[in-house]
Amino acid sequence: MTGQAATAAIGEPNLSARELQARVHDAMPALERARHIGAPLRSYRNVDAVIAEMQPTEPVFCISPATLREAAKSFQSFPGRPLYAVKCNPHPFVLETLYRAGITDFDVASLDEVRLIDGIFGKAAGQFFNNPAKTRPAIRAASQDHGIRFYTADCAEEIDKIIAETGARDDLVIAVRLATRPADARYVLSTKFGAQPDNAAEMLKTIHERGIRAGISFHVGSQCLAPGAFAAAVELAGKVARKANVPLSVLNVGGGFPAPYPGDNIAGQEHYFGNIVRAIRAIELPRGCIVLCEPGRALVATAGTTVVQVVMRRGRNIFINDGVFGTLQELGHPKERRPTRLVRSDMRAAGSPVDFKVYGPTCDSNDVLGAPFTLPDDIREGDWIEIGMMGAYSLSMRTHFNGFYADDIVQLGE
Ligand SMILES: Cc1ncc(COP(=O)(O)O)c(C=O)c1O
C-alpha cells in the first residue's frame, strides 16, 4: 500500500524531520531485505584499490554512497518534495542509500518499478506513476495491489483509462503532462509526451469536472543547461491552470537538473531552484498544492564510475570491454564527456595526452563513443580506464547484446 505514505503529502509539501525519521524506521525491515535482492556489494576504498585487488578483465561498476548522500542533501533546498526517477539507476543499493538520505518518494514508469519500490520499502515510500502511456493491467495493479493514487496523462484517452482502471478512487490525483518549449537540454523530452497548452487546459477541466484532483507536470529535457527553462515552464503551467480555472493539487516540475559533466559548464543548483521559486510565487498556487520534482541524473550521476580495461589498441583507436550496449550507452552522444583516468597495474608514469577513438566490445559498428577520450599516448592492452560520473542511465540501460553484460558492481567507501 505505497499510496498511504504519499496521501499524507497533500497539503504538506515538506516532510518534517520527525515524519522522515518515522518513514525510515517503518522501512527498516524492508531495507534489510533490500540488501539481499542483489549480491551484497563488496566495498573498496577507491578505484585504485578495486583494480589492485580485482585485476578486473570485465567492466566494474562502482557506486559511492557518500556521493549519493551529498546529492540527496543538495535537494533539501528544493522548494517542495523531490521524488527520485527510478529509471535513472534502479539498483537497490542506490534506492536504499537515497531513501536513508531523505528521498522517500519515487517516480515510477512501469509495474516492475512499482513492484521494486513496494518490495523494498512497502508503505513507507510514496510512488507516483508518471509514465503518460500505461497499460490497463499496470494501472489496475498499481492501484489495487500497491495503493498508488498519483498518475500522469497527456491525452483524454489516458485520463479515461486511469479513471476506469482505478475505479475513480476517492484519493485519485491525475497530473496533465504539459509539453514544454524547446530549451537548452541534451535530451528533449517533449516531442513524445506532453500536451499543448489548449489541450492541457481542456484535460484539467475534464479531470476536475469528474470530481478528481488535478495537477500539472512537465519535463524540460534531461541535462538541461538553462535554469530559465524551469521558470518558463512553470509560467506556462500557471497560464494553463488559469485558462482551465481549475485549482492545482500538484505541480511537478520534473527532472532535467544537470550533472557537472566536463564541457557542460552548468549553473549552480541554486539558480535552478531560484528560478522555480520565483516562478511559483508569480503564479500563486492554491494553498495545499504540493510542488514536486523528479530528478534522476542530478541525484546519481556523480556517484557512479565504470572501470574498463583496454582489450586492443590499433593506432589511435582503442577497444575497451564496455560500450554503448553496456553501461556507456549515453557516451554514444558526441557531446557526452566524462572524466577519464588511465590506471596501470605497475602504476608507472604514462606518456603525454592525445585523443583516442573508443570502441566497445560488440561486433556492431555503432558500438563507438561519440567523443574521443584524451589519454596517455602509450596506452596499451591491459591498461584500465576509470570513467567517472557514470551513475545515470548506465546500469539501467545495459543489454546482453553479443553476450556482453557488465554486472560486476561494487561499493566505494562507506
Ligand atoms: C517523466 C520523467 N521524470 C523524470 C525523469 C528524470 O530526468 P532526469 O534524469 O533528466 O532528471 C525522466 C527521464 O527520462 C522522465 O521521463
Short mmCIF file of C-alpha atoms in Angstrom, two decimals, residues 22-397:
data_model
loop_
_atom_site.label_atom_id
_atom_site.label_comp_id
_atom_site.label_asym_id
_atom_site.label_seq_id
_atom_site.Cartn_x
_atom_site.Cartn_y
_atom_site.Cartn_z
CA ALA A 22 9.29 7.64 11.14
CA ARG A 23 9.31 6.68 7.46
CA VAL A 24 12.87 5.43 7.55
CA HIS A 25 12.01 3.48 10.71
CA ASP A 26 8.94 1.93 9.01
CA ALA A 27 11.08 0.88 6.07
CA MET A 28 13.87 -0.66 8.14
CA PRO A 29 12.97 -4.36 7.77
CA ALA A 30 12.50 -3.76 4.04
CA LEU A 31 15.87 -2.05 3.82
CA GLU A 32 17.46 -5.07 5.42
CA ARG A 33 15.69 -7.24 2.80
CA ALA A 34 16.90 -4.94 0.02
CA ARG A 35 20.47 -5.86 0.86
CA HIS A 36 19.69 -9.38 -0.26
CA ILE A 37 17.95 -8.51 -3.54
CA GLY A 38 21.25 -8.45 -5.36
CA ALA A 39 24.55 -9.90 -4.27
CA PRO A 40 25.85 -7.87 -1.32
CA LEU A 41 28.26 -5.25 -2.61
CA ARG A 42 31.96 -5.67 -1.92
CA SER A 43 33.41 -2.47 -0.57
CA TYR A 44 36.68 -0.86 -1.66
CA ARG A 45 38.43 2.31 -0.55
CA ASN A 46 38.74 3.74 -4.04
CA VAL A 47 39.13 2.80 -7.72
CA ASP A 48 42.86 2.06 -7.35
CA ALA A 49 42.02 -0.49 -4.65
CA VAL A 50 39.36 -2.06 -6.93
CA ILE A 51 41.96 -2.51 -9.66
CA ALA A 52 44.77 -3.63 -7.38
CA GLU A 53 42.62 -6.27 -5.70
CA MET A 54 40.37 -7.43 -8.55
CA GLN A 55 42.69 -7.01 -11.58
CA PRO A 56 39.36 -6.95 -13.46
CA THR A 57 39.13 -8.23 -17.03
CA GLU A 58 35.37 -7.43 -17.09
CA PRO A 59 33.95 -3.92 -16.53
CA VAL A 60 33.36 -3.00 -12.89
CA PHE A 61 30.66 -0.52 -11.92
CA CYS A 62 31.39 1.35 -8.68
CA ILE A 63 28.83 3.19 -6.54
CA SER A 64 29.81 5.79 -3.95
CA PRO A 65 27.18 6.07 -1.19
CA ALA A 66 28.76 9.23 0.24
CA THR A 67 28.31 10.96 -3.13
CA LEU A 68 24.68 9.82 -3.28
CA ARG A 69 24.08 11.24 0.19
CA GLU A 70 25.63 14.56 -0.86
CA ALA A 71 23.38 14.76 -3.91
CA ALA A 72 20.30 13.94 -1.82
CA LYS A 73 21.29 16.66 0.62
CA SER A 74 21.53 19.21 -2.18
CA PHE A 75 17.82 18.64 -2.88
CA GLN A 76 16.86 19.60 0.68
CA SER A 77 16.68 23.19 -0.52
CA PHE A 78 14.24 22.33 -3.33
CA PRO A 79 11.03 24.27 -2.64
CA GLY A 80 8.86 21.15 -2.40
CA ARG A 81 9.29 17.40 -2.38
CA PRO A 82 11.90 15.66 -4.51
CA LEU A 83 11.00 12.23 -5.92
CA TYR A 84 13.73 10.02 -7.38
CA ALA A 85 13.18 8.90 -11.01
CA VAL A 86 13.84 5.17 -10.59
CA LYS A 87 14.59 4.60 -14.30
CA CYS A 88 17.84 6.52 -13.95
CA ASN A 89 19.52 3.88 -11.75
CA PRO A 90 17.28 1.31 -10.06
CA HIS A 91 19.99 -0.59 -8.20
CA PRO A 92 18.64 -1.44 -4.72
CA PHE A 93 21.81 -0.07 -3.11
CA VAL A 94 21.18 3.29 -4.83
CA LEU A 95 17.50 3.30 -3.82
CA GLU A 96 18.29 2.38 -0.25
CA THR A 97 21.05 4.97 0.11
CA LEU A 98 18.87 7.75 -1.30
CA TYR A 99 16.00 6.67 0.93
CA ARG A 100 18.11 6.80 4.06
CA ALA A 101 19.27 10.26 2.94
CA GLY A 102 15.69 11.52 2.85
CA ILE A 103 14.49 10.77 -0.70
CA THR A 104 11.49 8.66 0.30
CA ASP A 105 9.23 9.18 -2.74
CA PHE A 106 9.72 7.74 -6.22
CA ASP A 107 8.73 8.47 -9.81
CA VAL A 108 7.96 5.11 -11.38
CA ALA A 109 7.28 4.33 -15.04
CA SER A 110 6.36 0.64 -15.11
CA LEU A 111 4.78 -2.06 -13.00
CA ASP A 112 8.21 -3.61 -12.45
CA GLU A 113 9.46 -0.36 -10.95
CA VAL A 114 6.32 -0.16 -8.81
CA ARG A 115 6.96 -3.70 -7.54
CA LEU A 116 10.62 -2.96 -6.93
CA ILE A 117 9.86 0.06 -4.73
CA ASP A 118 6.98 -1.66 -2.95
CA GLY A 119 9.13 -4.76 -2.41
CA ILE A 120 11.89 -2.76 -0.76
CA PHE A 121 10.08 -0.02 1.14
CA GLY A 122 6.42 -1.11 1.32
CA LYS A 123 4.07 1.57 2.57
CA ALA A 124 6.94 3.72 3.79
CA ALA A 125 7.61 5.07 0.28
CA GLY A 126 5.40 7.27 -1.88
CA GLN A 127 5.01 6.32 -5.54
CA PHE A 128 3.94 8.48 -8.47
CA PHE A 129 3.13 6.55 -11.67
CA ASN A 130 4.19 9.21 -14.14
CA ASN A 131 4.55 7.41 -17.45
CA PRO A 132 1.86 9.05 -19.65
CA ALA A 133 1.19 5.78 -21.58
CA LYS A 134 0.40 2.87 -19.29
CA THR A 135 -1.25 -0.50 -19.89
CA ARG A 136 -4.61 -1.15 -18.26
CA PRO A 137 -3.33 -4.11 -16.21
CA ALA A 138 -0.42 -1.96 -14.96
CA ILE A 139 -2.78 0.81 -13.76
CA ARG A 140 -5.13 -1.73 -12.19
CA ALA A 141 -2.33 -3.49 -10.32
CA ALA A 142 -0.69 -0.19 -9.32
CA SER A 143 -3.96 0.98 -7.78
CA GLN A 144 -5.34 -2.25 -6.34
CA ASP A 145 -2.21 -4.10 -5.27
CA HIS A 146 0.12 -1.21 -4.50
CA GLY A 147 -2.25 1.59 -3.48
CA ILE A 148 -0.88 4.15 -5.92
CA ARG A 149 -3.06 7.23 -6.29
CA PHE A 150 -0.88 9.62 -8.32
CA TYR A 151 -0.89 9.23 -12.12
CA THR A 152 0.06 11.27 -15.17
CA ALA A 153 -1.67 11.54 -18.56
CA ASP A 154 -1.24 13.67 -21.66
CA CYS A 155 -4.46 12.85 -23.55
CA ALA A 156 -8.16 12.33 -22.85
CA GLU A 157 -7.94 8.60 -23.62
CA GLU A 158 -5.36 8.01 -20.89
CA ILE A 159 -7.41 10.01 -18.39
CA ASP A 160 -10.43 7.77 -19.11
CA LYS A 161 -8.25 4.72 -18.76
CA ILE A 162 -6.85 5.80 -15.38
CA ILE A 163 -10.29 6.64 -14.05
CA ALA A 164 -11.74 3.32 -15.26
CA GLU A 165 -8.91 1.12 -14.03
CA THR A 166 -8.52 2.77 -10.61
CA GLY A 167 -12.32 2.80 -10.15
CA ALA A 168 -12.07 6.60 -9.69
CA ARG A 169 -10.78 6.06 -6.16
CA ASP A 170 -11.59 8.94 -3.81
CA ASP A 171 -7.99 9.96 -3.32
CA LEU A 172 -7.04 9.85 -7.02
CA VAL A 173 -4.82 12.64 -8.40
CA ILE A 174 -4.15 12.96 -12.14
CA ALA A 175 -1.47 15.31 -13.43
CA VAL A 176 -1.60 16.51 -17.03
CA ARG A 177 1.84 16.37 -18.65
CA LEU A 178 2.45 19.63 -20.47
CA ALA A 179 4.82 19.89 -23.43
CA THR A 180 7.49 22.49 -22.75
CA ARG A 181 9.06 24.87 -25.26
CA PRO A 182 12.48 23.91 -26.65
CA ALA A 183 15.26 24.67 -24.16
CA ASP A 184 18.98 24.06 -23.96
CA ALA A 185 18.69 20.42 -22.92
CA ARG A 186 20.74 17.49 -24.22
CA TYR A 187 17.74 15.15 -24.37
CA VAL A 188 14.43 16.71 -25.38
CA LEU A 189 11.50 15.06 -23.62
CA SER A 190 8.56 16.98 -25.03
CA THR A 191 8.39 15.51 -28.53
CA LYS A 192 6.99 12.16 -27.49
CA PHE A 193 4.97 13.15 -24.43
CA GLY A 194 3.26 16.35 -23.41
CA ALA A 195 0.00 18.12 -24.30
CA GLN A 196 -0.14 21.52 -25.97
CA PRO A 197 -1.44 24.29 -23.66
CA ASP A 198 -5.03 24.45 -25.03
CA ASN A 199 -5.47 20.68 -24.89
CA ALA A 200 -3.91 20.57 -21.42
CA ALA A 201 -6.43 23.15 -20.17
CA GLU A 202 -9.30 21.04 -21.57
CA MET A 203 -7.92 17.96 -19.84
CA LEU A 204 -7.63 19.77 -16.50
CA LYS A 205 -11.30 20.78 -16.82
CA THR A 206 -12.32 17.20 -17.62
CA ILE A 207 -10.46 15.81 -14.60
CA HIS A 208 -11.89 18.49 -12.31
CA GLU A 209 -15.46 18.06 -13.60
CA ARG A 210 -15.22 14.35 -12.85
CA GLY A 211 -14.52 15.19 -9.21
CA ILE A 212 -10.86 14.22 -9.33
CA ARG A 213 -7.95 16.31 -8.10
CA ALA A 214 -5.89 17.68 -10.97
CA GLY A 215 -2.29 18.69 -11.39
CA ILE A 216 0.28 19.65 -14.00
CA SER A 217 3.65 18.07 -14.69
CA PHE A 218 6.34 18.70 -17.29
CA HIS A 219 9.92 17.76 -18.14
CA VAL A 220 12.13 20.49 -19.60
CA GLY A 221 14.53 17.88 -21.01
CA SER A 222 17.36 15.87 -19.49
CA GLN A 223 20.70 17.57 -18.75
CA CYS A 224 19.00 20.95 -19.07
CA LEU A 225 21.64 23.68 -19.14
CA ALA A 226 19.20 26.59 -18.91
CA PRO A 227 17.79 27.27 -15.41
CA GLY A 228 15.32 29.69 -17.02
CA ALA A 229 13.63 26.76 -18.79
CA PHE A 230 12.07 25.74 -15.47
CA ALA A 231 10.71 29.26 -14.86
CA ALA A 232 9.27 29.41 -18.39
CA ALA A 233 7.58 26.04 -17.92
CA VAL A 234 6.13 26.98 -14.51
CA GLU A 235 4.81 30.19 -16.05
CA LEU A 236 3.20 28.19 -18.86
CA ALA A 237 1.67 25.81 -16.29
CA GLY A 238 0.21 28.83 -14.46
CA LYS A 239 -1.37 30.11 -17.68
CA VAL A 240 -2.88 26.71 -18.45
CA ALA A 241 -4.32 26.37 -14.91
CA ARG A 242 -5.79 29.90 -15.12
CA LYS A 243 -7.31 29.20 -18.52
CA ALA A 244 -8.88 25.98 -17.20
CA ASN A 245 -9.88 27.75 -13.98
CA VAL A 246 -9.01 24.61 -12.06
CA PRO A 247 -7.18 24.62 -8.70
CA LEU A 248 -3.98 22.59 -8.92
CA SER A 249 -3.37 19.90 -6.30
CA VAL A 250 0.07 19.07 -7.70
CA LEU A 251 2.70 20.92 -9.69
CA ASN A 252 5.51 18.58 -10.75
CA VAL A 253 8.46 20.40 -12.32
CA GLY A 254 10.02 17.12 -13.45
CA GLY A 255 13.67 16.18 -13.78
CA GLY A 256 16.33 17.66 -16.03
CA PHE A 257 18.65 19.14 -13.37
CA PRO A 258 22.10 18.69 -14.88
CA ALA A 259 25.18 16.80 -13.79
CA PRO A 260 28.55 18.63 -13.88
CA TYR A 261 29.96 16.74 -16.88
CA PRO A 262 33.18 18.14 -18.38
CA GLY A 263 32.46 20.77 -21.01
CA ASP A 264 28.89 21.42 -19.88
CA ASN A 265 29.71 24.39 -17.67
CA ILE A 266 26.50 24.13 -15.66
CA ALA A 267 24.96 26.82 -13.47
CA GLY A 268 24.73 26.06 -9.74
CA GLN A 269 21.65 24.27 -8.43
CA GLU A 270 20.64 27.44 -6.55
CA HIS A 271 19.97 29.09 -9.93
CA TYR A 272 17.59 26.27 -10.88
CA PHE A 273 15.79 26.33 -7.54
CA GLY A 274 15.77 30.15 -7.55
CA ASN A 275 14.07 30.22 -10.96
CA ILE A 276 11.49 27.71 -9.76
CA VAL A 277 10.77 29.59 -6.52
CA ARG A 278 10.30 32.94 -8.28
CA ALA A 279 8.08 31.46 -10.98
CA ILE A 280 5.94 29.58 -8.44
CA ARG A 281 5.45 32.74 -6.41
CA ALA A 282 4.33 34.59 -9.51
CA ILE A 283 1.66 32.06 -10.49
CA GLU A 284 0.16 31.97 -6.97
CA LEU A 285 -0.53 28.28 -6.49
CA PRO A 286 -3.54 27.41 -4.34
CA ARG A 287 -2.88 26.57 -0.68
CA GLY A 288 -2.28 22.87 -0.30
CA CYS A 289 -0.89 22.37 -3.81
CA ILE A 290 2.18 20.15 -3.49
CA VAL A 291 5.24 21.02 -5.52
CA LEU A 292 7.27 18.06 -6.72
CA CYS A 293 10.37 17.49 -8.77
CA GLU A 294 11.59 14.14 -10.04
CA PRO A 295 15.32 14.25 -10.69
CA GLY A 296 17.23 11.22 -11.86
CA ARG A 297 20.59 12.31 -13.22
CA ALA A 298 21.30 15.04 -10.66
CA LEU A 299 20.88 12.56 -7.80
CA VAL A 300 23.03 9.71 -9.12
CA ALA A 301 25.34 10.78 -11.97
CA THR A 302 28.36 11.71 -9.88
CA ALA A 303 28.07 8.59 -7.68
CA GLY A 304 28.86 6.03 -10.41
CA THR A 305 32.17 5.04 -12.01
CA THR A 306 32.78 2.45 -14.70
CA VAL A 307 36.20 0.81 -14.68
CA VAL A 308 37.05 -0.67 -18.08
CA GLN A 309 40.08 -2.44 -19.49
CA VAL A 310 41.76 -1.91 -22.86
CA VAL A 311 41.29 -5.08 -24.90
CA MET A 312 43.17 -3.94 -28.00
CA ARG A 313 44.88 -0.87 -29.41
CA ARG A 314 45.01 -0.18 -33.15
CA GLY A 315 46.81 3.12 -33.79
CA ARG A 316 44.70 5.92 -32.31
CA ASN A 317 41.75 3.55 -31.77
CA ILE A 318 41.25 1.70 -28.53
CA PHE A 319 38.85 -1.18 -27.97
CA ILE A 320 37.56 -1.49 -24.41
CA ASN A 321 35.43 -4.10 -22.63
CA ASP A 322 32.29 -1.94 -22.18
CA GLY A 323 30.43 0.22 -24.68
CA VAL A 324 27.14 1.74 -25.79
CA PHE A 325 25.28 -1.56 -25.37
CA GLY A 326 26.58 -1.69 -21.80
CA THR A 327 26.91 0.98 -19.13
CA LEU A 328 28.36 3.54 -21.59
CA GLN A 329 25.11 3.94 -23.54
CA GLU A 330 24.97 7.73 -23.11
CA LEU A 331 28.54 8.16 -24.34
CA GLY A 332 27.40 7.36 -27.88
CA HIS A 333 26.28 11.00 -27.97
CA PRO A 334 29.04 13.29 -29.36
CA LYS A 335 28.53 15.87 -26.60
CA GLU A 336 28.73 13.41 -23.74
CA ARG A 337 32.08 13.70 -21.99
CA ARG A 338 33.23 12.18 -18.74
CA PRO A 339 36.37 12.49 -16.65
CA THR A 340 38.76 9.65 -17.56
CA ARG A 341 41.98 8.42 -15.96
CA LEU A 342 44.41 5.73 -17.02
CA VAL A 343 45.32 3.19 -14.34
CA ARG A 344 48.24 0.84 -14.93
CA SER A 345 48.95 -2.13 -12.72
CA ASP A 346 52.61 -1.24 -12.33
CA MET A 347 51.49 2.39 -11.74
CA ARG A 348 54.34 3.58 -13.99
CA ALA A 349 54.09 7.12 -15.34
CA ALA A 350 52.43 7.30 -18.73
CA GLY A 351 53.00 9.38 -21.88
CA SER A 352 51.57 12.72 -22.97
CA PRO A 353 47.81 13.06 -23.57
CA VAL A 354 46.32 12.51 -27.04
CA ASP A 355 42.81 11.80 -28.33
CA PHE A 356 41.72 8.22 -28.94
CA LYS A 357 38.60 6.99 -30.70
CA VAL A 358 36.97 4.49 -28.35
CA TYR A 359 35.12 1.33 -29.41
CA GLY A 360 33.05 -1.04 -27.28
CA PRO A 361 33.35 -4.82 -27.27
CA THR A 362 30.47 -5.86 -29.58
CA CYS A 363 30.53 -6.51 -33.34
CA ASP A 364 28.20 -3.59 -34.10
CA SER A 365 29.81 -0.58 -35.80
CA ASN A 366 27.55 1.64 -33.70
CA ASP A 367 29.38 0.47 -30.61
CA VAL A 368 31.63 3.52 -30.63
CA LEU A 369 31.76 6.53 -28.33
CA GLY A 370 30.73 9.87 -29.79
CA ALA A 371 33.59 11.87 -28.27
CA PRO A 372 37.25 10.87 -28.02
CA PHE A 373 38.95 10.02 -24.73
CA THR A 374 42.10 12.02 -24.05
CA LEU A 375 44.60 9.52 -22.66
CA PRO A 376 48.38 8.98 -22.50
CA ASP A 377 49.84 8.23 -25.93
CA ASP A 378 51.44 4.97 -24.77
CA ILE A 379 48.14 3.40 -23.60
CA ARG A 380 48.17 -0.33 -24.33
CA GLU A 381 46.31 -3.59 -23.93
CA GLY A 382 45.70 -4.41 -20.28
CA ASP A 383 45.61 -0.80 -19.04
CA TRP A 384 42.48 0.20 -17.16
CA ILE A 385 40.46 3.39 -17.60
CA GLU A 386 38.41 4.92 -14.82
CA ILE A 387 35.35 6.63 -16.34
CA GLY A 388 33.73 8.95 -13.80
CA MET A 389 30.22 10.42 -13.48
CA MET A 390 28.59 7.29 -14.91
CA GLY A 391 25.82 6.89 -12.30
CA ALA A 392 22.92 7.93 -14.55
CA TYR A 393 21.34 5.84 -17.33
CA SER A 394 24.18 3.32 -17.21
CA LEU A 395 23.18 0.26 -15.16
CA SER A 396 19.57 0.72 -16.27
CA MET A 397 20.44 0.78 -19.98
#
